[in-house]
Amino acid sequence: MSICFAVLLFAVSGVRAPAEDGYRLWMRYDTLADANAQAWRSSINTVVIPGDSPTMRAILAELVPALSGLLGKSIAASANNTLADGTLVVGTPSTSSAIASLQLRDALAKVGDEGFLIRSEKIDGRSVTVIAASTELGALYGAFHFLRLVQTQPASGNLNISEKPRFLFRLLNHWDNLDGSIERGYAGQSLWKWNELPGTIDPRLTDYARASASLGINGAVLNNVNADAKSLTPEYLRKAAAIADVFRPYGVRVYLVPRFSAPIEIDGLETADPLDPKVAAWWKAKTDEIYKLIPDFGGYLVKANSEGQPGPMTYGRTHADGANMLAAAVARYGGIVMWRAFIYDPVPGSDRAAEAYNTLKPFDGKFAPNVILQVKNGPVDFMPREPFHPIFGSMPHTQVMPEVQITQEYLGHSNSIAFLATMWREFLDSDTYAKGPGSTVTRVVDGRLYGQTLTAIAGVANTGDDRNWTGHHLAQANWFAYGRLAWNPDMSAREIADEWTEMTLTHDRKSVDEIVRLLLESREAVVNYEMPLGLAHLMDNPHYGPGPWGYPVARPDWSPVYYHRAANDGIGFDRTATGTNAVAQYHEPLRSRYADLSTCPDDMLLWFHHVPWTYKMRSGRTLWDELCLRYQRGVDWTGDARKRWDALAGIIDAERHTAVARKLVIQQRDAKWWRDAGLLYFQTFSKQPFPADVDQPTRTLDEVKALDDYGHPQKAKK
Ligand code: GCU
């Protein structure tokens, strides 16, 4: 279409097409065009949303434009309870007489405070749709669910849905610094704009809250786990309170990371010893101050005695002492403390993967009832693939919650497609065998295995102030996937990918299927070209490109050579009885399965074993050949993905299609970089040729080593 014609078209129709810059996420609400849409269109005419609270107003503000847009007709809204055929009624038994008349008490009790019912009903002879909940927040979640149905499911005059979230606390952790930067953030600066608050409130904060609430996310930790004590000063608490005011109607509660030494840094106390009464009193007073400003403040997330952060051990106390002291301060308000298990010390000869378990397990049962131990999915650090953290299923008297990383610190930042639902599915489905077969991580953390009452999940956010929120358009799918799994940890990765694609990119079935396939394959491809067969931590310093040869670091356990242990006799980290025996932290029969070379899954092989280069794999190939092949497979996928994405031109708007195509060029380049680095470097030990079906690198190891942090040639480095 020529530009003039396009301009004319908009002028005639009077409608400006919104820029396809990704800002609208999965909340696009453009008119649906297929036959199914026609059926939805005829079933909804008006919405009745009685009640005038901020949350009810938020529901109205969402539903009316959304349904008008999606259904391509004007949807009238009314706050009185007059019903007609095609009315959508939203509310609680106390806001809506129509809902009260349905006698839903038992059904509503079953879905709890945050759940909802969506039903096709006949009220006074009228065919209506009802979104009912016990609370306004439940009604909001129901409204978003209904919009998702309209966008992704066949219309039905026979709706009978009941939903409730599996976890009580569904949080995003923002590693945002007060200067606006984001630790491991790849999508611009902090959304919070601390320097403008509380005077200026960016309207974008409301859109953040909408997006989070649309998935059922109900909490945001505002500041970096590597915390600045300043975030607890009155000045910054007022800023946090301004954010909380925007989030409140959407049910997103704010949490903060307190720096453990804050009593010293803010008010000059002599110590931050958690057992010192003056210190405990300081935290109580500080907590009072916070709750005065933010009455629904959620509580604290703490990184203590880890990677240089202060903590109770700084004062000769234990993790339980520290956690329980803070827990007492927030307990009076119903707040919680999420105490991170990401703890490891540079003890010579120790195995980082085993340290958190060793440090924390002795404290099982010693944490206060409002403390939850926040444990990363894997025992090292958000690698493309790790086994599940052995703390899951090993501390039956302690409340534990998973922490997953949405931001792609180790999976290509915002340059690569790496759909993480598959990784999280693998993690949640892992069987810990803690109480025999079927003791999956999901059952440990959702309270079914040990009956823990405070259930929670955290995801390290991938959001920033880039116009498209996540840097890469397809990385939005990871925010979405996290939220969907936090609500329902049983959802399949395919289901989530399908929903997201339909809501965000296209309703064209064939194209949806193709995009879903790409998404589902993507994480495995990254594993293959970055760290296959259980390898981990092979990255260079900005955690982007490869650096298997190691680089100057302060500690051995931050260096790739510590992890891969490549040598002339083979490669891999021996975590069996002949090595660090970290495998003993897993329950039987998993322990033996991992410990025995012949039963250890290929994907975990080099995580648990040091294996000779000539070892015969299940495939019949030698380890060296298999390693080469995996790298090549990852690279091949990126080439293939480019072609498949290119074929979607014309289906997806040009703006987003081009942006993703450009990122795929980078991803393919990076995949080759990882392959060349890994294979050329490991070849110096294996001394084996590359197998025939693997592309021969066209550059030398020295040339690869000379590339800069982002894979560009530079004059001299390393
Ligand atoms: C990783 C990451 C750090 C982060 C840490 C944590 O090591 O690189 O930036 O602070 O995890 O989770 O605390």
CSV table of N, CA and C in Angstrom, one decimal, residues 319 341 343 354-367 373 389-398 450 584-587 591:
chain,number,residue,atom,x,y,z
A,319,HIS,N,21.0,-17.4,59.7
A,319,HIS,CA,20.0,-16.9,58.8
A,319,HIS,C,18.6,-16.9,59.5
A,341,ALA,N,17.4,-18.1,49.5
A,341,ALA,CA,18.4,-19.2,49.7
A,341,ALA,C,19.6,-19.1,48.8
A,343,ILE,N,22.6,-18.5,48.6
A,343,ILE,CA,23.7,-18.2,49.6
A,343,ILE,C,24.8,-19.2,49.2
A,354,ALA,N,26.2,-27.0,46.1
A,354,ALA,CA,25.7,-27.7,47.3
A,354,ALA,C,25.6,-26.8,48.5
A,355,GLU,N,26.0,-25.6,48.4
A,355,GLU,CA,26.2,-24.8,49.6
A,355,GLU,C,24.9,-24.3,50.3
A,356,ALA,N,24.0,-23.9,49.5
A,356,ALA,CA,22.7,-23.3,50.1
A,356,ALA,C,22.1,-24.4,50.9
A,357,TYR,N,22.0,-25.6,50.4
A,357,TYR,CA,21.4,-26.7,51.1
A,357,TYR,C,22.2,-27.0,52.4
A,358,ASN,N,23.5,-27.0,52.3
A,358,ASN,CA,24.3,-27.3,53.5
A,358,ASN,C,24.1,-26.2,54.5
A,359,THR,N,24.0,-25.0,54.1
A,359,THR,CA,23.9,-23.9,55.0
A,359,THR,C,22.5,-23.8,55.7
A,360,LEU,N,21.5,-24.1,54.9
A,360,LEU,CA,20.1,-23.8,55.4
A,360,LEU,C,19.4,-25.0,56.0
A,361,LYS,N,19.7,-26.2,55.5
A,361,LYS,CA,19.0,-27.4,55.9
A,361,LYS,C,19.0,-27.6,57.5
A,362,PRO,N,20.1,-27.3,58.1
A,362,PRO,CA,20.1,-27.4,59.6
A,362,PRO,C,19.0,-26.5,60.3
A,363,PHE,N,18.5,-25.5,59.5
A,363,PHE,CA,17.5,-24.6,60.1
A,363,PHE,C,16.1,-25.0,59.8
A,364,ASP,N,15.9,-26.2,59.2
A,364,ASP,CA,14.6,-26.6,58.9
A,364,ASP,C,13.7,-26.6,60.2
A,365,GLY,N,12.6,-25.9,60.1
A,365,GLY,CA,11.7,-25.8,61.2
A,365,GLY,C,12.0,-24.7,62.2
A,366,LYS,N,13.0,-23.9,61.9
A,366,LYS,CA,13.5,-22.9,62.8
A,366,LYS,C,13.0,-21.5,62.4
A,367,PHE,N,12.3,-21.4,61.2
A,367,PHE,CA,11.9,-20.1,60.7
A,367,PHE,C,10.5,-19.8,61.3
A,373,LEU,N,11.1,-19.3,52.6
A,373,LEU,CA,12.5,-19.4,52.0
A,373,LEU,C,12.3,-19.3,50.5
A,389,HIS,N,16.6,-27.4,42.4
A,389,HIS,CA,17.4,-27.1,43.6
A,389,HIS,C,17.0,-28.2,44.7
A,390,PRO,N,18.0,-28.8,45.3
A,390,PRO,CA,17.7,-29.9,46.2
A,390,PRO,C,17.0,-29.5,47.5
A,391,ILE,N,17.0,-28.2,47.7
A,391,ILE,CA,16.2,-27.7,48.9
A,391,ILE,C,14.7,-28.1,48.7
A,392,PHE,N,14.2,-28.1,47.5
A,392,PHE,CA,12.8,-28.5,47.3
A,392,PHE,C,12.6,-29.9,47.7
A,393,GLY,N,11.8,-30.2,48.6
A,393,GLY,CA,11.6,-31.5,49.1
A,393,GLY,C,12.5,-31.9,50.2
A,394,SER,N,13.4,-31.0,50.7
A,394,SER,CA,14.3,-31.4,51.7
A,394,SER,C,14.1,-30.6,53.0
A,395,MET,N,13.2,-29.7,53.0
A,395,MET,CA,13.0,-28.9,54.3
A,395,MET,C,11.5,-28.9,54.6
A,396,PRO,N,11.0,-30.1,55.0
A,396,PRO,CA,9.6,-30.3,55.2
A,396,PRO,C,8.9,-29.3,56.2
A,397,HIS,N,9.7,-28.8,57.1
A,397,HIS,CA,9.2,-27.9,58.2
A,397,HIS,C,9.4,-26.5,57.9
A,398,THR,N,9.7,-26.2,56.7
A,398,THR,CA,10.0,-24.8,56.3
A,398,THR,C,9.2,-24.4,55.1
A,450,TYR,N,3.5,-30.8,52.0
A,450,TYR,CA,3.8,-30.7,53.4
A,450,TYR,C,2.8,-29.8,54.1
A,584,ALA,N,24.2,-36.4,46.6
A,584,ALA,CA,23.6,-37.0,47.8
A,584,ALA,C,22.5,-36.1,48.4
A,585,GLN,N,22.4,-34.9,47.9
A,585,GLN,CA,21.4,-34.0,48.4
A,585,GLN,C,20.0,-34.3,47.8
A,586,TYR,N,20.0,-35.2,46.8
A,586,TYR,CA,18.7,-35.6,46.2
A,586,TYR,C,18.2,-36.9,46.8
A,587,HIS,N,16.9,-37.1,46.8
A,587,HIS,CA,16.3,-38.3,47.4
A,587,HIS,C,16.5,-39.4,46.4
A,591,ARG,N,18.8,-39.8,43.3
A,591,ARG,CA,20.2,-39.7,43.7
A,591,ARG,C,21.0,-40.8,42.8
